[in-house]
């Protein structure tokens, strides 16, 4: 058997052979199969057991070859995918950089707010704060967190930015204040 392989296939049509054996012979056959797949190299002088075991042995060998081919294909596909993602020849299977900031523990301090599967970095918050008051942003984040269907959102920053379009911006507030100061608005 292959290293670290935890299972093997026995086919249903084996019942036709096993039914012709008595319980003692069937038990010996089953033990023989288990010893074989666990690399214990079983040997027997019982010719009936040898005859019954041979087709099982051939099936196990065929299945092992198929399994090894499949493992090799998946390994090659994984390596191609990694090379395509990172644009490098990566024969040693090492990750060049973390995929997201969230998975990198060093960047956890850069998160302004996170809940469920969403998070917003301090940089993203600062971009929003350039246009909106902190209290308005926090209120919007609370609303998103309490929104029933927030699991459909992919980015907290983009969702918040979208929701904040309904709110007055800092610049508008300053203009209104200047207009009131000069007596244009009551």
Short mmCIF file of N, CA, C and O in Angstrom, two decimals, residues 38-107:
data_model
loop_
_atom_site.label_atom_id
_atom_site.label_comp_id
_atom_site.label_asym_id
_atom_site.label_seq_id
_atom_site.Cartn_x
_atom_site.Cartn_y
_atom_site.Cartn_z
N UNK A 38 -1.95 -3.68 4.78
CA UNK A 38 -1.13 -3.08 5.82
C UNK A 38 0.34 -3.47 5.68
O UNK A 38 1.13 -3.33 6.63
N UNK A 39 0.71 -3.96 4.52
CA UNK A 39 2.10 -4.31 4.19
C UNK A 39 2.72 -5.32 5.14
O UNK A 39 3.90 -5.24 5.48
N UNK A 40 1.94 -6.31 5.58
CA UNK A 40 2.46 -7.36 6.45
C UNK A 40 2.89 -8.60 5.66
O UNK A 40 3.29 -9.59 6.24
N UNK A 41 2.76 -8.53 4.32
CA UNK A 41 3.18 -9.60 3.42
C UNK A 41 2.69 -10.98 3.87
O UNK A 41 3.50 -11.86 4.20
N UNK A 42 1.38 -11.20 3.86
CA UNK A 42 0.85 -12.48 4.33
C UNK A 42 1.19 -13.62 3.37
O UNK A 42 1.27 -13.42 2.16
N UNK A 43 1.40 -14.79 3.93
CA UNK A 43 1.64 -15.99 3.12
C UNK A 43 0.74 -17.10 3.66
O UNK A 43 0.48 -17.17 4.85
N UNK A 44 0.29 -17.94 2.73
CA UNK A 44 -0.56 -19.05 3.13
C UNK A 44 -0.31 -20.24 2.22
O UNK A 44 0.06 -20.08 1.05
N UNK A 45 -0.54 -21.43 2.76
CA UNK A 45 -0.43 -22.65 1.97
C UNK A 45 -1.79 -23.10 1.47
O UNK A 45 -1.88 -24.01 0.64
N UNK A 46 -2.85 -22.48 1.96
CA UNK A 46 -4.22 -22.82 1.58
C UNK A 46 -4.45 -22.38 0.14
O UNK A 46 -4.53 -21.18 -0.16
N UNK A 47 -4.58 -23.34 -0.78
CA UNK A 47 -4.73 -23.04 -2.21
C UNK A 47 -6.03 -22.31 -2.50
O UNK A 47 -6.08 -21.42 -3.35
N UNK A 48 -7.10 -22.64 -1.76
CA UNK A 48 -8.40 -21.97 -1.95
C UNK A 48 -8.28 -20.49 -1.59
O UNK A 48 -8.78 -19.62 -2.31
N UNK A 49 -7.61 -20.21 -0.51
CA UNK A 49 -7.40 -18.83 -0.08
C UNK A 49 -6.57 -18.07 -1.11
O UNK A 49 -6.86 -16.92 -1.44
N UNK A 50 -5.54 -18.71 -1.65
CA UNK A 50 -4.71 -18.08 -2.67
C UNK A 50 -5.51 -17.75 -3.91
O UNK A 50 -5.38 -16.67 -4.48
N UNK A 51 -6.36 -18.69 -4.34
CA UNK A 51 -7.17 -18.49 -5.55
C UNK A 51 -8.18 -17.36 -5.34
O UNK A 51 -8.40 -16.54 -6.23
N UNK A 52 -8.80 -17.32 -4.18
CA UNK A 52 -9.79 -16.27 -3.88
C UNK A 52 -9.13 -14.90 -3.71
O UNK A 52 -9.71 -13.88 -4.07
N UNK A 53 -7.94 -14.90 -3.17
CA UNK A 53 -7.26 -13.64 -2.89
C UNK A 53 -6.65 -12.99 -4.13
O UNK A 53 -6.56 -11.76 -4.21
N UNK A 54 -6.23 -13.78 -5.11
CA UNK A 54 -5.51 -13.25 -6.27
C UNK A 54 -6.28 -12.15 -7.02
O UNK A 54 -5.71 -11.10 -7.31
N UNK A 55 -7.59 -12.31 -7.35
CA UNK A 55 -8.29 -11.22 -8.03
C UNK A 55 -8.41 -9.96 -7.14
O UNK A 55 -8.34 -8.83 -7.64
N UNK A 56 -8.55 -10.16 -5.84
CA UNK A 56 -8.62 -9.02 -4.92
C UNK A 56 -7.29 -8.27 -4.94
O UNK A 56 -7.24 -7.04 -5.01
N UNK A 57 -6.20 -9.02 -4.93
CA UNK A 57 -4.86 -8.44 -4.95
C UNK A 57 -4.65 -7.63 -6.22
O UNK A 57 -4.11 -6.52 -6.17
N UNK A 58 -5.09 -8.17 -7.37
CA UNK A 58 -4.93 -7.45 -8.63
C UNK A 58 -5.74 -6.16 -8.65
O UNK A 58 -5.27 -5.13 -9.14
N UNK A 59 -6.97 -6.21 -8.10
CA UNK A 59 -7.79 -4.99 -8.01
C UNK A 59 -7.12 -3.95 -7.12
O UNK A 59 -7.11 -2.76 -7.43
N UNK A 60 -6.57 -4.38 -6.00
CA UNK A 60 -5.89 -3.47 -5.09
C UNK A 60 -4.68 -2.81 -5.75
O UNK A 60 -4.43 -1.62 -5.58
N UNK A 61 -3.94 -3.57 -6.54
CA UNK A 61 -2.78 -3.02 -7.24
C UNK A 61 -3.22 -1.99 -8.28
O UNK A 61 -2.61 -0.92 -8.41
N UNK A 62 -4.29 -2.31 -9.05
CA UNK A 62 -4.80 -1.37 -10.05
C UNK A 62 -5.28 -0.08 -9.38
O UNK A 62 -5.00 1.02 -9.84
N UNK A 63 -6.02 -0.25 -8.28
CA UNK A 63 -6.53 0.92 -7.57
C UNK A 63 -5.40 1.78 -7.00
O UNK A 63 -5.48 3.00 -6.99
N UNK A 64 -4.33 1.14 -6.55
CA UNK A 64 -3.19 1.88 -6.01
C UNK A 64 -2.51 2.70 -7.11
O UNK A 64 -2.15 3.86 -6.89
N UNK A 65 -2.36 2.11 -8.29
CA UNK A 65 -1.75 2.85 -9.41
C UNK A 65 -2.62 4.05 -9.77
O UNK A 65 -2.11 5.15 -10.02
N UNK A 66 -3.94 3.85 -9.81
CA UNK A 66 -4.87 4.95 -10.11
C UNK A 66 -4.76 6.04 -9.05
O UNK A 66 -4.73 7.23 -9.37
N UNK A 67 -4.70 5.63 -7.79
CA UNK A 67 -4.58 6.58 -6.68
C UNK A 67 -3.30 7.40 -6.78
O UNK A 67 -3.30 8.62 -6.62
N UNK A 68 -2.19 6.73 -7.09
CA UNK A 68 -0.92 7.44 -7.21
C UNK A 68 -0.92 8.41 -8.38
O UNK A 68 -0.39 9.52 -8.29
N UNK A 69 -1.54 8.02 -9.50
CA UNK A 69 -1.65 8.93 -10.64
C UNK A 69 -2.48 10.16 -10.28
O UNK A 69 -2.14 11.29 -10.64
N UNK A 70 -3.58 9.92 -9.56
CA UNK A 70 -4.45 11.01 -9.16
C UNK A 70 -3.71 11.97 -8.21
O UNK A 70 -3.80 13.19 -8.36
N UNK A 71 -2.96 11.43 -7.26
CA UNK A 71 -2.19 12.27 -6.33
C UNK A 71 -1.17 13.11 -7.09
O UNK A 71 -1.00 14.30 -6.80
N UNK A 72 -0.51 12.50 -8.06
CA UNK A 72 0.49 13.21 -8.84
C UNK A 72 -0.16 14.34 -9.66
O UNK A 72 0.36 15.45 -9.71
N UNK A 73 -1.32 14.06 -10.28
CA UNK A 73 -2.03 15.07 -11.05
C UNK A 73 -2.44 16.25 -10.17
O UNK A 73 -2.29 17.41 -10.55
N UNK A 74 -2.98 15.94 -9.00
CA UNK A 74 -3.43 17.01 -8.10
C UNK A 74 -2.24 17.83 -7.60
O UNK A 74 -2.35 19.05 -7.46
N UNK A 75 -1.13 17.19 -7.35
CA UNK A 75 0.05 17.91 -6.92
C UNK A 75 0.55 18.85 -8.01
O UNK A 75 0.87 20.01 -7.75
N UNK A 76 0.58 18.36 -9.24
CA UNK A 76 1.03 19.20 -10.35
C UNK A 76 0.07 20.35 -10.58
O UNK A 76 0.49 21.48 -10.84
N UNK A 77 -1.23 20.08 -10.47
CA UNK A 77 -2.22 21.15 -10.65
C UNK A 77 -2.07 22.20 -9.56
O UNK A 77 -2.17 23.41 -9.83
N UNK A 78 -1.81 21.77 -8.34
CA UNK A 78 -1.59 22.72 -7.25
C UNK A 78 -0.36 23.58 -7.47
O UNK A 78 -0.37 24.78 -7.23
N UNK A 79 0.71 22.96 -7.96
CA UNK A 79 1.93 23.72 -8.24
C UNK A 79 1.71 24.71 -9.37
O UNK A 79 2.18 25.84 -9.31
N UNK A 80 0.96 24.30 -10.41
CA UNK A 80 0.67 25.22 -11.51
C UNK A 80 -0.17 26.40 -11.02
O UNK A 80 0.06 27.54 -11.39
N UNK A 81 -1.15 26.09 -10.17
CA UNK A 81 -2.00 27.15 -9.63
C UNK A 81 -1.21 28.14 -8.80
O UNK A 81 -1.41 29.35 -8.88
N UNK A 82 -0.29 27.62 -7.99
CA UNK A 82 0.53 28.50 -7.17
C UNK A 82 1.45 29.34 -8.05
O UNK A 82 1.61 30.54 -7.82
N UNK A 83 2.03 28.73 -9.06
CA UNK A 83 2.91 29.47 -9.96
C UNK A 83 2.14 30.55 -10.70
O UNK A 83 2.62 31.68 -10.87
N UNK A 84 0.91 30.24 -11.08
CA UNK A 84 0.08 31.21 -11.78
C UNK A 84 -0.29 32.35 -10.85
O UNK A 84 -0.29 33.51 -11.23
N UNK A 85 -0.61 32.02 -9.59
CA UNK A 85 -1.02 33.04 -8.64
C UNK A 85 0.14 33.98 -8.32
O UNK A 85 -0.02 35.18 -8.25
N UNK A 86 1.30 33.42 -8.09
CA UNK A 86 2.42 34.24 -7.63
C UNK A 86 3.37 34.63 -8.77
O UNK A 86 4.29 35.40 -8.55
N UNK A 87 3.16 34.06 -9.95
CA UNK A 87 3.98 34.43 -11.10
C UNK A 87 5.43 34.03 -10.98
O UNK A 87 6.30 34.66 -11.54
N UNK A 88 5.69 32.98 -10.22
CA UNK A 88 7.06 32.53 -10.04
C UNK A 88 7.12 31.02 -10.17
O UNK A 88 6.13 30.33 -10.00
N UNK A 89 8.30 30.53 -10.46
CA UNK A 89 8.49 29.08 -10.49
C UNK A 89 8.70 28.62 -9.05
O UNK A 89 9.71 28.93 -8.44
N UNK A 90 7.75 27.89 -8.53
CA UNK A 90 7.78 27.55 -7.10
C UNK A 90 7.85 26.05 -6.93
O UNK A 90 6.86 25.39 -6.68
N UNK A 91 9.03 25.49 -7.04
CA UNK A 91 9.18 24.04 -6.92
C UNK A 91 9.24 23.58 -5.48
O UNK A 91 8.99 22.43 -5.18
N UNK A 92 9.57 24.49 -4.55
CA UNK A 92 9.66 24.08 -3.15
C UNK A 92 8.35 24.27 -2.38
O UNK A 92 8.29 24.03 -1.18
N UNK A 93 7.28 24.69 -3.06
CA UNK A 93 5.94 24.83 -2.48
C UNK A 93 5.88 25.77 -1.28
O UNK A 93 5.13 25.54 -0.35
N UNK A 94 6.66 26.82 -1.28
CA UNK A 94 6.61 27.78 -0.18
C UNK A 94 5.78 28.98 -0.59
O UNK A 94 5.84 29.44 -1.73
N UNK A 95 5.02 29.49 0.33
CA UNK A 95 4.20 30.67 0.10
C UNK A 95 5.10 31.91 0.14
O UNK A 95 5.90 32.06 1.07
N UNK A 96 5.02 32.78 -0.85
CA UNK A 96 5.87 33.94 -0.91
C UNK A 96 5.40 35.08 -0.02
O UNK A 96 6.17 35.80 0.55
N UNK A 97 4.09 35.27 0.07
CA UNK A 97 3.55 36.31 0.93
C UNK A 97 2.13 35.89 1.32
O UNK A 97 1.50 35.08 0.65
N UNK A 98 1.63 36.43 2.42
CA UNK A 98 0.27 36.07 2.82
C UNK A 98 -0.74 36.56 1.79
O UNK A 98 -0.52 37.60 1.16
N UNK A 99 -1.81 35.84 1.61
CA UNK A 99 -2.82 36.19 0.61
C UNK A 99 -3.57 37.44 1.02
O UNK A 99 -3.84 38.31 0.22
N UNK A 100 -3.91 37.57 2.29
CA UNK A 100 -4.61 38.76 2.76
C UNK A 100 -3.94 39.30 4.01
O UNK A 100 -3.24 38.58 4.70
N UNK A 101 -4.22 40.54 4.33
CA UNK A 101 -3.67 41.12 5.55
C UNK A 101 -4.30 40.47 6.77
O UNK A 101 -3.68 40.39 7.81
N UNK A 102 -5.51 40.02 6.64
CA UNK A 102 -6.23 39.45 7.78
C UNK A 102 -5.55 38.19 8.28
O UNK A 102 -5.48 37.95 9.48
N UNK A 103 -5.00 37.38 7.39
CA UNK A 103 -4.38 36.13 7.80
C UNK A 103 -3.00 36.34 8.40
O UNK A 103 -2.48 35.46 9.04
N UNK A 104 -2.42 37.50 8.19
CA UNK A 104 -1.09 37.78 8.72
C UNK A 104 -1.23 38.38 10.11
O UNK A 104 -1.79 39.46 10.28
N UNK A 105 -0.75 37.71 11.14
CA UNK A 105 -0.93 38.14 12.52
C UNK A 105 -0.29 39.50 12.81
O UNK A 105 -0.73 40.21 13.71
N UNK A 106 0.74 39.89 12.09
CA UNK A 106 1.40 41.16 12.33
C UNK A 106 0.48 42.34 11.99
O UNK A 106 0.63 43.42 12.51
N UNK A 107 -0.46 42.13 11.09
CA UNK A 107 -1.32 43.21 10.65
C UNK A 107 -2.63 43.30 11.44
O UNK A 107 -3.48 44.09 11.10
#
